[in-house]
Amino acid sequence: MTLVLDLFSPGLNRLLDTFLDEDLGRGDLTSIIDNNLSVKANLVAKQQGVFCGGPLIERLFQRLDGVVIIRRLVADGEGFAIGQKLLELQGPAMTLLAGERTALNLAMHLSGIATATASLVAQLEGTPAKYADTRKTTPGLRILEKYAVRCGGGVNHRLGLDDAAMLKENHIAWSGGIEPAVRALQKTIPWPSRLIVEAETSMEAEEAARLGVDGVLLDEFSPVALKALVPKLRELALLAESKGGPGRIVLEASGVDSTNLKQYAFTGVDFISSSASITKSTWIDISMRFDKNV
Amino acid sequence: MTLVLDLFSPGLNRLLDTFLDEDLGRGDLTSIIDNNLSVKANLVAKQQGVFCGGPLIERLFQRLDGVVIIRRLVADGEGFAIGQKLLELQGPAMTLLAGERTALNLAMHLSGIATATASLVAQLEGTPAKYADTRKTTPGLRILEKYAVRCGGGVNHRLGLDDAAMLKENHIAWSGGIEPAVRALQKTIPWPSRLIVEAETSMEAEEAARLGVDGVLLDEFSPVALKALVPKLRELALLAESKGGPGRIVLEASGVDSTNLKQYAFTGVDFISSSASITKSTWIDISMRFDKNV
Amino acid sequence: MTLVLDLFSPGLNRLLDTFLDEDLGRGDLTSIIDNNLSVKANLVAKQQGVFCGGPLIERLFQRLDGVVIIRRLVADGEGFAIGQKLLELQGPAMTLLAGERTALNLAMHLSGIATATASLVAQLEGTPAKYADTRKTTPGLRILEKYAVRCGGGVNHRLGLDDAAMLKENHIAWSGGIEPAVRALQKTIPWPSRLIVEAETSMEAEEAARLGVDGVLLDEFSPVALKALVPKLRELALLAESKGGPGRIVLEASGVDSTNLKQYAFTGVDFISSSASITKSTWIDISMRFDKNV
Amino acid sequence: MTLVLDLFSPGLNRLLDTFLDEDLGRGDLTSIIDNNLSVKANLVAKQQGVFCGGPLIERLFQRLDGVVIIRRLVADGEGFAIGQKLLELQGPAMTLLAGERTALNLAMHLSGIATATASLVAQLEGTPAKYADTRKTTPGLRILEKYAVRCGGGVNHRLGLDDAAMLKENHIAWSGGIEPAVRALQKTIPWPSRLIVEAETSMEAEEAARLGVDGVLLDEFSPVALKALVPKLRELALLAESKGGPGRIVLEASGVDSTNLKQYAFTGVDFISSSASITKSTWIDISMRFDKNV
Amino acid sequence: MTLVLDLFSPGLNRLLDTFLDEDLGRGDLTSIIDNNLSVKANLVAKQQGVFCGGPLIERLFQRLDGVVIIRRLVADGEGFAIGQKLLELQGPAMTLLAGERTALNLAMHLSGIATATASLVAQLEGTPAKYADTRKTTPGLRILEKYAVRCGGGVNHRLGLDDAAMLKENHIAWSGGIEPAVRALQKTIPWPSRLIVEAETSMEAEEAARLGVDGVLLDEFSPVALKALVPKLRELALLAESKGGPGRIVLEASGVDSTNLKQYAFTGVDFISSSASITKSTWIDISMRFDKNV
Amino acid sequence: MTLVLDLFSPGLNRLLDTFLDEDLGRGDLTSIIDNNLSVKANLVAKQQGVFCGGPLIERLFQRLDGVVIIRRLVADGEGFAIGQKLLELQGPAMTLLAGERTALNLAMHLSGIATATASLVAQLEGTPAKYADTRKTTPGLRILEKYAVRCGGGVNHRLGLDDAAMLKENHIAWSGGIEPAVRALQKTIPWPSRLIVEAETSMEAEEAARLGVDGVLLDEFSPVALKALVPKLRELALLAESKGGPGRIVLEASGVDSTNLKQYAFTGVDFISSSASITKSTWIDISMRFDKNV
């Protein structure tokens, strides 16, 4: 499995610096250890789960001063058992201690999301539907949390307000209805950006499909209602192709019961999106164990 | 109840800007609504809990362009019921939509922590012990999450590696033992910074108390063991006063079972610290409801 | 005409600050004028063109200290004649002088792009094809230059490497061919992100269409070759719908002769993309004229 | 020829980071290629021109993660022919692709300016006058564009409002005339900063020369008028030396016809300044060609 | 002697970048020397003093481009004589020249503070009292100046408003008196943060001691008054232990005559704090001498 | 007296934010006072001196949240007596306390420099020479400290390595001598940037004058030697005018005895430059006194 995490970006470096500075503040008061002491340590799982954070921890320690050598034992996106070693570190004791808490907080938080995602994705196994996340992400951590969702086997929804246009209830109300809103957007958005309409009723969904939009998000529909609506929307979308629509519309169910995703999976929707893999996940316990023999 | 959140800091402004930019990216594609349209909205609770985030939301909207007037209906630290209105907003439709998701993500995440904290704190009601947090906080959000812990009735532990000196297992091992480590720190740390030793055995705890440290964190001790140890440590600390110790030592139990804090509360420790209010909390559902009549 | 420029973003404020600091450096040496002197000025066109920059100039002066009142006389995206007043400013003399050069440089550069775009767009009038820009933008100015393209009537292509996935020659070569590359991307990209293949031969284009990609960029094809290829690609794309393709494929001609766009416009492609509106544009001359009577 | 570009500055690093982040955004979606694949590429000229950007591209790739080895084949400031290789790169495929567009945009834009400058400078060959730029530079790029002007053989004018004091029409009007304005500045500016007066009439120029200023910028004077005025100004300046003037005044013609600079060159002015090398330049086409054999 | 300076922090890197950019501005105009020329230089003391800045200079040159090898000859915190070599540098001539002034300014300013501190600390030799600094530090340089105080043998007071809570005259006046203010703070501050009261009268000091605060700062008391007051406060503090006070109170004299600290040292206070080591210190003269033989 | 301090710059805002954040850290722990309490305070001088910092304090409080109204009672550059009120503040108690220490540190440090400068400038009264500063400034504070020098009546030397080109011993040694170094620079520096040579012997000074440089800095010459050398240099410079030199050369004595500047003042040099006003200045004591009656 290939997992995309762009490690080239200077912006990611700055983000990691922010994390380190938050914990180091005006300087680690316990810096009493000889700078030349080199030690070994391992990240060890205290719960089972799906790992996320290896390349980030590598980059995090690069941002600190001393040279730390890291060997990843479990790849991002892979599962691990209790007690399993995830990553090996070797370097100056002071550097390892300076980055320890931040590295662990990152891996524990993100592995928690990857693990929660994997369990939601597992519900959909054997069905044609895919699991997608939302914009409900912890402020400041979106690119990392969305990466954790990918590590858990999920698909990312849009990354921000700028990379897909989703018309919601209020946009529609304040623009005079679905049609004027869609027409306005079709003129102004970049061509590769998709136009998606959030619908709360069948009527809204059908109007959107008729206008040739790229996708419809069906919010809080019952599985029964979805089953009836989906084929109708697909048909309307095909007809809209002659008017410039994409032909095949992307349908997404949201506002779903995340403990029972399977009932939505056979309604014919392409995606089931939920914030649960982030908002309802908790941290996976991981510790850094230093070798006794230095 | 007075809750300290320093709203004066330029650093907080920059943090909120980061959050907004993360969602706005290269610009909201759905900015199709008349800039002059002014609307009203409310933050409404979809679950019960303890609120956290009101002043942050106020400040967040100040960082955006249009003038938004905010009236807080529930104070930070106060409980709320399902369906209760938490905060009222009025301002340009485009500004409210631009900040909506970020404001909600902030309030939902932090109220989740405040609520989880309140339930841990409730376990200690009627006991002399207090609940304290740890440095296990989501990277980039420490000052906000620690504020949420205060909103839930908890006490903050140190804010970073720089504002209290805690000697852990490895510092001790690599400095030649508790005594040399304590002596080294007593010379170098700022005088108002406390010196705390993390102990995993009674022997370590007693050595630390004898050296006149400010506090001992007792990690993964059973309530029974604590009950026996605490008076002994207090006595040793009093004796150490003549050597410059503080006299009254602060004792803290950590590595506890967070579902049953009460058993630790009567052992005589001052604090019971746990990361659970942050690492095991989930988001409280809150939505922004716009008035139909503009 | 509605033109989207997100004025809410803190990031835009920081960008404008950078521009101001670049010119002010360690402080304007000619700050010898009484701080209380209030003056009036106008931005006046010394060439005809299409305007771009009004809201930016407004925001730019808000970032400076003194209160400057601005009245826009020509909207962004509107044409203007030689000698026409574009924007009126009133405020402290020192503030206007501090921002003058930066404001003019911004408006002259962006209006140059809007004007060049408008003339390329005009070539396509009466045809079904639309003009799109590229990622060839001046480093540091992409969101502004893409906004200028919209002001000139063009459509934006993707904003960066992160908001649409375009497979180019080298991605394909290094991933083992079009099919493996497309399959890999279909698994990893966010669902709203389109998958586009850049094709240099008919065979490549057809393979991509058969795989159900969202779009094909046809690079350096002659109008004659395009005319033959387009219907074939549309047909292949329709067939691919059953395999999850979008049905209607988006086709784009690039590497075109920008002095004669019309010949491509009737080949059936949806977009003709070119960097010329930015890389071949020059500045429109605009000056700030201060009122003699203060 | 020695060309000064200060590669030591942390500020330049931050600027290049901004450029990279602008294109990478939240991460390159097409990062599907094996991280260990190392490739070779060349920057190849598709038009003739004067090169600018080699050291910047080197530094740009240093800011990305993978190790890229660069060999410059054409030095900054040197001319090149169509098809000529300008620079050779070797490194991780993903790193080269991540920086490709930004590197090319930088080199194409700056080489366009260097080339335009060289053609303006060529007009002055054999004359005593030198070509100078102005503060009309693309916002955010001034130090780079001024470097490009030097690469094209031009001389830089002041870098910002802070490193030379130029009195313009409005400063003069609002300070009560040339004399009070000059007197005020002579007291407040750093001693190494020159004091220059922009004159639109002979009378103004003569008054300035009489006051012992360092330079006069003669705006929109005809070559005939300049020829008569220059010796007079030089004489007045010499007389002003006894009052603290520099003796030899620097004279500069601006507002000139950039297609015919030679007519100004023999009037005796020291500099002919024009924004044309920046505002009227267009990009030079350069591409990055990857080696087929990896 | 172990001196804590946290060299791991990304924040320190950014601070040093700021210093370098301040001097380099838009680029060193005198960069005319061959980039390949490697030279040697020494930092040489032109006055005697206590050194501070070695690790900072090392880090500073790491932030510049060329590889500079540094050998420290005098450790931070060590004294040096006139003419003594403090630090040896070898690297590209242009890099050394680019960092020279900033490195010297840093070392001269900080060594001035270390030297002044050492002379204040020397006054207290043989006494039980320690010398502490204050928050009167040059804006932007606090962590560095406090490090210099440690180099001179002093102890740091709190690092900012956030790492110890000191109630001053106005907090007390505006909170309704010492008791309500202390009670409010005891509830809200992190547990490791000490609570200190600034007292201007014996009555205030006694009230604070009775309330079980961690420390009292005794402002502008005479040595005679202190001698009488100190034992009383210690006694009150011991009695307050039963109410949760620390038992041993920390007492600090401030507002002292810094030319005669000894008279305060035998009054029984733990600390004598003064801003003099920073606000009354002047720079120690140090120069960079380049080897004649390159 | 007009004193130039550019208050428009966003960069100055960011600098002041840095100062505030340094003291506020993670938030003022003593924020226990009612946010609605509005108070009055005055800055009061506890020593006599020359004031510097009024507009900075005004701007500093604007960067904090609450509205603070400031009335300046003593202008920057004016002298004040012990006990004199310098500036009046009115606003929220919490805002005033949050900014108090930073504002005072700024005013005390800068007024110290202004006062020291004024006393050096006073030595030159009645002489034709002016006092100039150097690049020996506290890292991070150059623009503010140079402003303080102007407040004290001094003249600023160059602001950084980029706004005047000074050839020092090493540049000369490594470029093959004064002539080649001067020739190289005359080609590369911006035309408004002056070219100055630092000379340590008469021979060097004469060679520089002969080459038509703009200025010579005469380092560590005795008053007697200067008196003989100055007229010779002026004569050589006049002769160099025909070769493009400025005619009137600027001569500057440095490395002087700052306790006796007058002896240099009648040697005919234009400037006497010294770092003493910054490196040998100490802080002026100023306090903030809050009104008892709120």
Coordinates of C-alpha atoms in Angstrom, one line a residue, chain B:
Chain B
M1 CA -15.4 30.9 39.2
T2 CA -12.6 32.8 37.6
L3 CA -10.9 31.1 34.6
V4 CA -7.7 32.5 33.4
L5 CA -7.3 32.8 29.6
D6 CA -5.0 35.4 28.5
L7 CA -6.7 37.1 25.6
F8 CA -4.0 39.8 25.3
S9 CA -1.3 37.7 23.7
P10 CA -0.3 38.4 20.1
G11 CA 0.8 34.7 20.0
L12 CA -2.8 33.6 20.5
N13 CA -3.8 35.8 17.5
R14 CA -1.2 34.1 15.4
L15 CA -2.4 30.7 16.5
L16 CA -6.0 31.5 15.6
D17 CA -4.8 32.8 12.2
T18 CA -3.1 29.5 11.6
F19 CA -6.4 27.7 12.2
L20 CA -8.3 30.0 9.9
D21 CA -5.8 29.7 7.1
E22 CA -5.8 25.9 7.4
D23 CA -9.5 25.8 6.4
L24 CA -9.6 28.8 4.0
G25 CA -6.5 27.7 2.1
R26 CA -6.2 29.7 -1.1
G27 CA -9.7 31.2 -0.5
D28 CA -13.2 29.9 0.0
L29 CA -14.6 28.7 -3.4
T30 CA -18.1 29.2 -2.3
S31 CA -17.8 33.0 -1.7
I32 CA -20.7 33.7 -4.0
I33 CA -22.9 35.5 -1.4
D34 CA -23.4 39.2 -1.4
N35 CA -20.8 40.8 0.9
N36 CA -23.4 43.1 2.4
L37 CA -25.8 40.4 3.6
S38 CA -25.8 40.4 7.4
V39 CA -27.2 37.4 9.2
K40 CA -27.7 35.9 12.7
A41 CA -26.7 32.5 14.0
N42 CA -26.5 30.5 17.2
L43 CA -24.1 27.9 18.5
V44 CA -26.5 25.1 19.7
A45 CA -25.5 22.1 21.7
K46 CA -26.5 18.7 20.3
Q47 CA -25.1 16.9 23.4
Q48 CA -24.9 18.0 27.0
G49 CA -21.5 19.0 28.5
V50 CA -19.3 21.7 29.9
F51 CA -18.6 24.6 27.6
C52 CA -15.1 25.8 26.5
G53 CA -14.3 28.2 23.7
G54 CA -16.5 31.3 23.9
P55 CA -13.7 33.9 24.2
L56 CA -11.7 32.1 21.6
I57 CA -14.6 32.2 19.1
E58 CA -15.0 35.9 19.8
R59 CA -11.3 36.5 19.1
L60 CA -11.3 34.2 16.0
F61 CA -14.0 36.2 14.3
Q62 CA -12.1 39.4 15.2
R63 CA -9.3 38.1 13.1
L64 CA -11.5 37.9 10.0
D65 CA -12.5 41.0 8.1
G66 CA -16.1 41.7 8.7
V67 CA -17.5 43.0 12.0
V68 CA -19.1 40.2 13.9
I69 CA -21.0 40.9 17.1
I70 CA -21.0 38.0 19.6
R71 CA -23.1 37.5 22.7
R72 CA -22.1 34.7 25.0
L73 CA -25.0 32.8 26.5
V74 CA -23.1 30.2 28.4
A75 CA -19.8 31.0 30.1
D76 CA -16.7 28.9 29.7
G77 CA -16.7 26.3 32.5
E78 CA -20.5 26.2 32.7
G79 CA -22.5 23.1 32.0
F80 CA -25.2 23.0 29.2
A81 CA -28.1 20.8 28.2
I82 CA -28.9 19.3 24.8
G83 CA -30.5 21.9 22.6
Q84 CA -29.2 24.9 24.6
K85 CA -28.0 28.0 22.8
L86 CA -24.4 28.7 23.7
L87 CA -23.4 31.8 21.8
E88 CA -25.1 34.2 19.4
L89 CA -23.4 35.7 16.4
Q90 CA -24.4 38.5 14.0
G91 CA -22.5 39.7 11.1
P92 CA -21.7 39.4 7.4
A93 CA -22.9 36.1 6.0
M94 CA -19.5 35.5 4.2
T95 CA -17.5 36.1 7.4
L96 CA -19.7 33.8 9.5
L97 CA -19.4 31.0 6.8
A98 CA -15.6 31.6 6.6
G99 CA -15.1 31.0 10.3
E100 CA -17.9 28.6 11.0
R101 CA -16.1 25.3 10.7
T102 CA -13.0 26.4 12.5
A103 CA -15.0 27.9 15.4
L104 CA -17.0 24.7 15.7
N105 CA -14.0 22.4 15.6
L106 CA -12.4 24.5 18.4
A107 CA -15.5 24.5 20.6
M108 CA -16.3 20.9 20.0
H109 CA -12.8 19.7 20.7
L110 CA -12.3 21.9 23.8
S111 CA -15.7 21.3 25.2
G112 CA -15.1 17.6 24.9
I113 CA -12.0 18.0 27.1
A114 CA -13.8 20.3 29.6
T115 CA -16.6 17.8 29.8
A116 CA -14.3 14.8 30.3
T117 CA -12.3 16.7 32.9
A118 CA -15.5 17.6 34.8
S119 CA -16.5 14.0 35.1
L120 CA -13.0 13.0 36.4
V121 CA -13.1 16.0 38.8
A122 CA -16.5 14.9 40.0
Q123 CA -15.1 11.6 41.1
L124 CA -12.9 13.5 43.6
E125 CA -15.7 15.5 45.1
G126 CA -15.6 15.5 48.9
T127 CA -12.0 14.4 48.9
P128 CA -8.9 16.4 49.7
A129 CA -7.2 15.5 46.4
K130 CA -7.2 17.6 43.2
Y131 CA -7.2 16.5 39.6
A132 CA -4.2 17.6 37.5
D133 CA -3.4 17.2 33.8
T134 CA -0.1 16.2 32.1
R135 CA 2.0 17.1 29.1
K136 CA 0.2 14.6 26.9
T137 CA -1.6 17.2 24.9
T138 CA -2.4 17.4 21.1
P139 CA 0.7 19.0 19.4
G140 CA 0.1 22.7 18.8
L141 CA -2.9 23.0 21.2
R142 CA -1.4 22.8 24.6
I143 CA -2.4 26.2 26.0
L144 CA -5.9 25.7 24.7
E145 CA -6.3 22.2 26.0
K146 CA -4.9 23.1 29.4
Y147 CA -7.4 26.0 29.5
A148 CA -10.1 23.4 28.7
V149 CA -8.9 21.4 31.7
R150 CA -9.3 24.4 33.9
C151 CA -12.8 25.0 32.5
G152 CA -13.6 21.4 33.6
G153 CA -12.4 22.1 37.1
G154 CA -9.0 20.5 36.9
V155 CA -5.6 22.0 37.8
N156 CA -2.8 22.4 35.3
H157 CA 0.5 20.6 35.7
R158 CA 3.6 22.2 34.2
L159 CA 3.0 23.9 30.8
G160 CA 6.3 22.7 29.3
L161 CA 9.8 21.5 29.9
D162 CA 10.8 25.0 31.0
D163 CA 8.5 25.9 33.8
A164 CA 9.1 23.1 36.3
A165 CA 12.0 20.6 36.5
M166 CA 10.8 17.0 36.7
L167 CA 13.5 14.4 37.0
K168 CA 12.5 11.2 35.3
E169 CA 13.9 7.7 35.2
N170 CA 16.4 8.5 32.4
H171 CA 17.6 11.8 33.8
I172 CA 18.4 10.0 37.0
A173 CA 20.1 7.0 35.3
W174 CA 22.3 9.3 33.1
S175 CA 23.3 11.7 35.9
G176 CA 24.5 9.0 38.3
G177 CA 21.5 8.8 40.6
I178 CA 18.9 10.9 42.3
E179 CA 21.2 12.8 44.5
P180 CA 23.7 14.1 41.9
A181 CA 20.7 14.9 39.6
V182 CA 18.9 16.8 42.3
R183 CA 22.1 18.7 43.3
A184 CA 22.8 19.7 39.7
L185 CA 19.3 21.0 39.2
Q186 CA 19.2 22.9 42.5
K187 CA 22.0 25.0 41.2
T188 CA 20.7 25.7 37.7
I189 CA 17.0 26.1 37.7
P190 CA 15.3 29.5 38.2
W191 CA 14.3 29.9 41.8
P192 CA 10.6 29.9 41.3
S193 CA 10.7 26.7 39.3
R194 CA 9.9 23.6 41.4
L195 CA 12.0 20.5 41.4
I196 CA 9.9 17.3 41.2
V197 CA 11.2 13.7 41.1
E198 CA 9.3 11.0 39.4
A199 CA 9.6 7.8 41.6
E200 CA 8.7 4.3 40.7
T201 CA 9.7 2.7 44.0
S202 CA 9.3 3.7 47.6
M203 CA 13.1 3.8 48.0
E204 CA 13.3 6.4 45.2
A205 CA 10.5 8.4 46.7
E206 CA 12.1 8.4 50.1
E207 CA 15.5 9.4 48.8
A208 CA 13.9 12.4 46.9
A209 CA 12.0 13.5 50.0
R210 CA 15.1 13.3 52.1
L211 CA 16.9 15.6 49.6
G212 CA 14.3 18.4 50.1
V213 CA 12.7 18.4 46.6
D214 CA 9.5 20.3 46.1
G215 CA 7.4 17.4 45.0
V216 CA 7.4 13.7 44.2
L217 CA 5.3 12.1 41.5
L218 CA 4.5 8.6 42.5
D219 CA 4.0 6.6 39.3
E220 CA 1.9 3.4 39.2
F221 CA 1.7 2.9 43.0
S222 CA -1.3 1.0 44.3
P223 CA -3.7 2.9 46.6
V224 CA -2.6 0.6 49.5
A225 CA 1.1 1.3 48.8
L226 CA 0.4 5.1 48.6
K227 CA -1.5 5.1 51.9
A228 CA 1.6 3.7 53.7
L229 CA 4.1 5.8 51.8
V230 CA 2.6 9.2 52.0
P231 CA 3.0 10.0 55.7
K232 CA 6.5 8.7 55.6
L233 CA 7.4 11.1 52.8
R234 CA 5.8 14.0 54.5
E235 CA 7.9 13.3 57.6
L236 CA 11.1 13.0 55.7
A237 CA 10.3 16.2 53.9
L238 CA 9.8 18.1 57.2
L239 CA 13.2 16.9 58.4
A240 CA 14.8 18.0 55.1
E241 CA 13.6 21.6 55.7
S242 CA 16.6 22.3 57.8
K243 CA 18.7 21.5 54.7
G244 CA 16.8 24.0 52.6
G245 CA 13.9 21.8 51.6
P246 CA 10.4 23.4 51.4
G247 CA 9.1 21.5 54.4
R248 CA 5.7 20.6 53.0
I249 CA 6.3 18.3 50.0
V250 CA 3.7 18.1 47.2
L251 CA 2.8 14.5 46.5
E252 CA 1.1 13.4 43.3
A253 CA -0.2 10.0 42.1
S254 CA 0.0 9.2 38.5
G255 CA -0.5 6.1 36.3
V256 CA -3.8 5.7 38.0
D257 CA -7.0 3.9 36.9
S258 CA -9.0 6.8 35.7
T259 CA -12.3 5.1 36.1
N260 CA -11.8 4.9 39.9
L261 CA -9.9 7.9 41.1
K262 CA -11.6 8.0 44.5
Q263 CA -9.5 5.1 45.9
Y264 CA -6.4 7.3 45.5
A265 CA -8.0 10.4 46.8
F266 CA -7.9 9.4 50.5
T267 CA -4.3 8.2 50.5
G268 CA -3.2 11.7 51.4
V269 CA -1.7 12.7 48.0
D270 CA -2.3 16.3 47.0
F271 CA -2.8 15.6 43.3
I272 CA -4.0 12.8 41.1
S273 CA -2.7 13.4 37.6
S274 CA -3.9 11.8 34.5
S275 CA -3.9 12.4 30.7
A276 CA -7.3 10.9 30.4
S277 CA -9.2 14.2 30.3
I278 CA -7.4 14.9 27.0
T279 CA -6.3 11.6 25.5
K280 CA -9.6 9.7 26.2
S281 CA -12.0 12.6 25.5
T282 CA -14.1 12.8 22.4
W283 CA -15.8 15.8 20.8
I284 CA -19.1 17.3 22.0
D285 CA -21.4 17.9 19.1
I286 CA -22.3 21.5 18.6
S287 CA -23.7 23.1 15.5
M288 CA -24.1 26.6 14.1
R289 CA -27.7 27.4 13.2
F290 CA -28.5 30.3 11.0
D291 CA -31.7 32.3 11.4
K292 CA -34.1 31.7 8.6
N293 CA -35.2 35.4 8.6
V294 CA -32.3 37.5 7.5

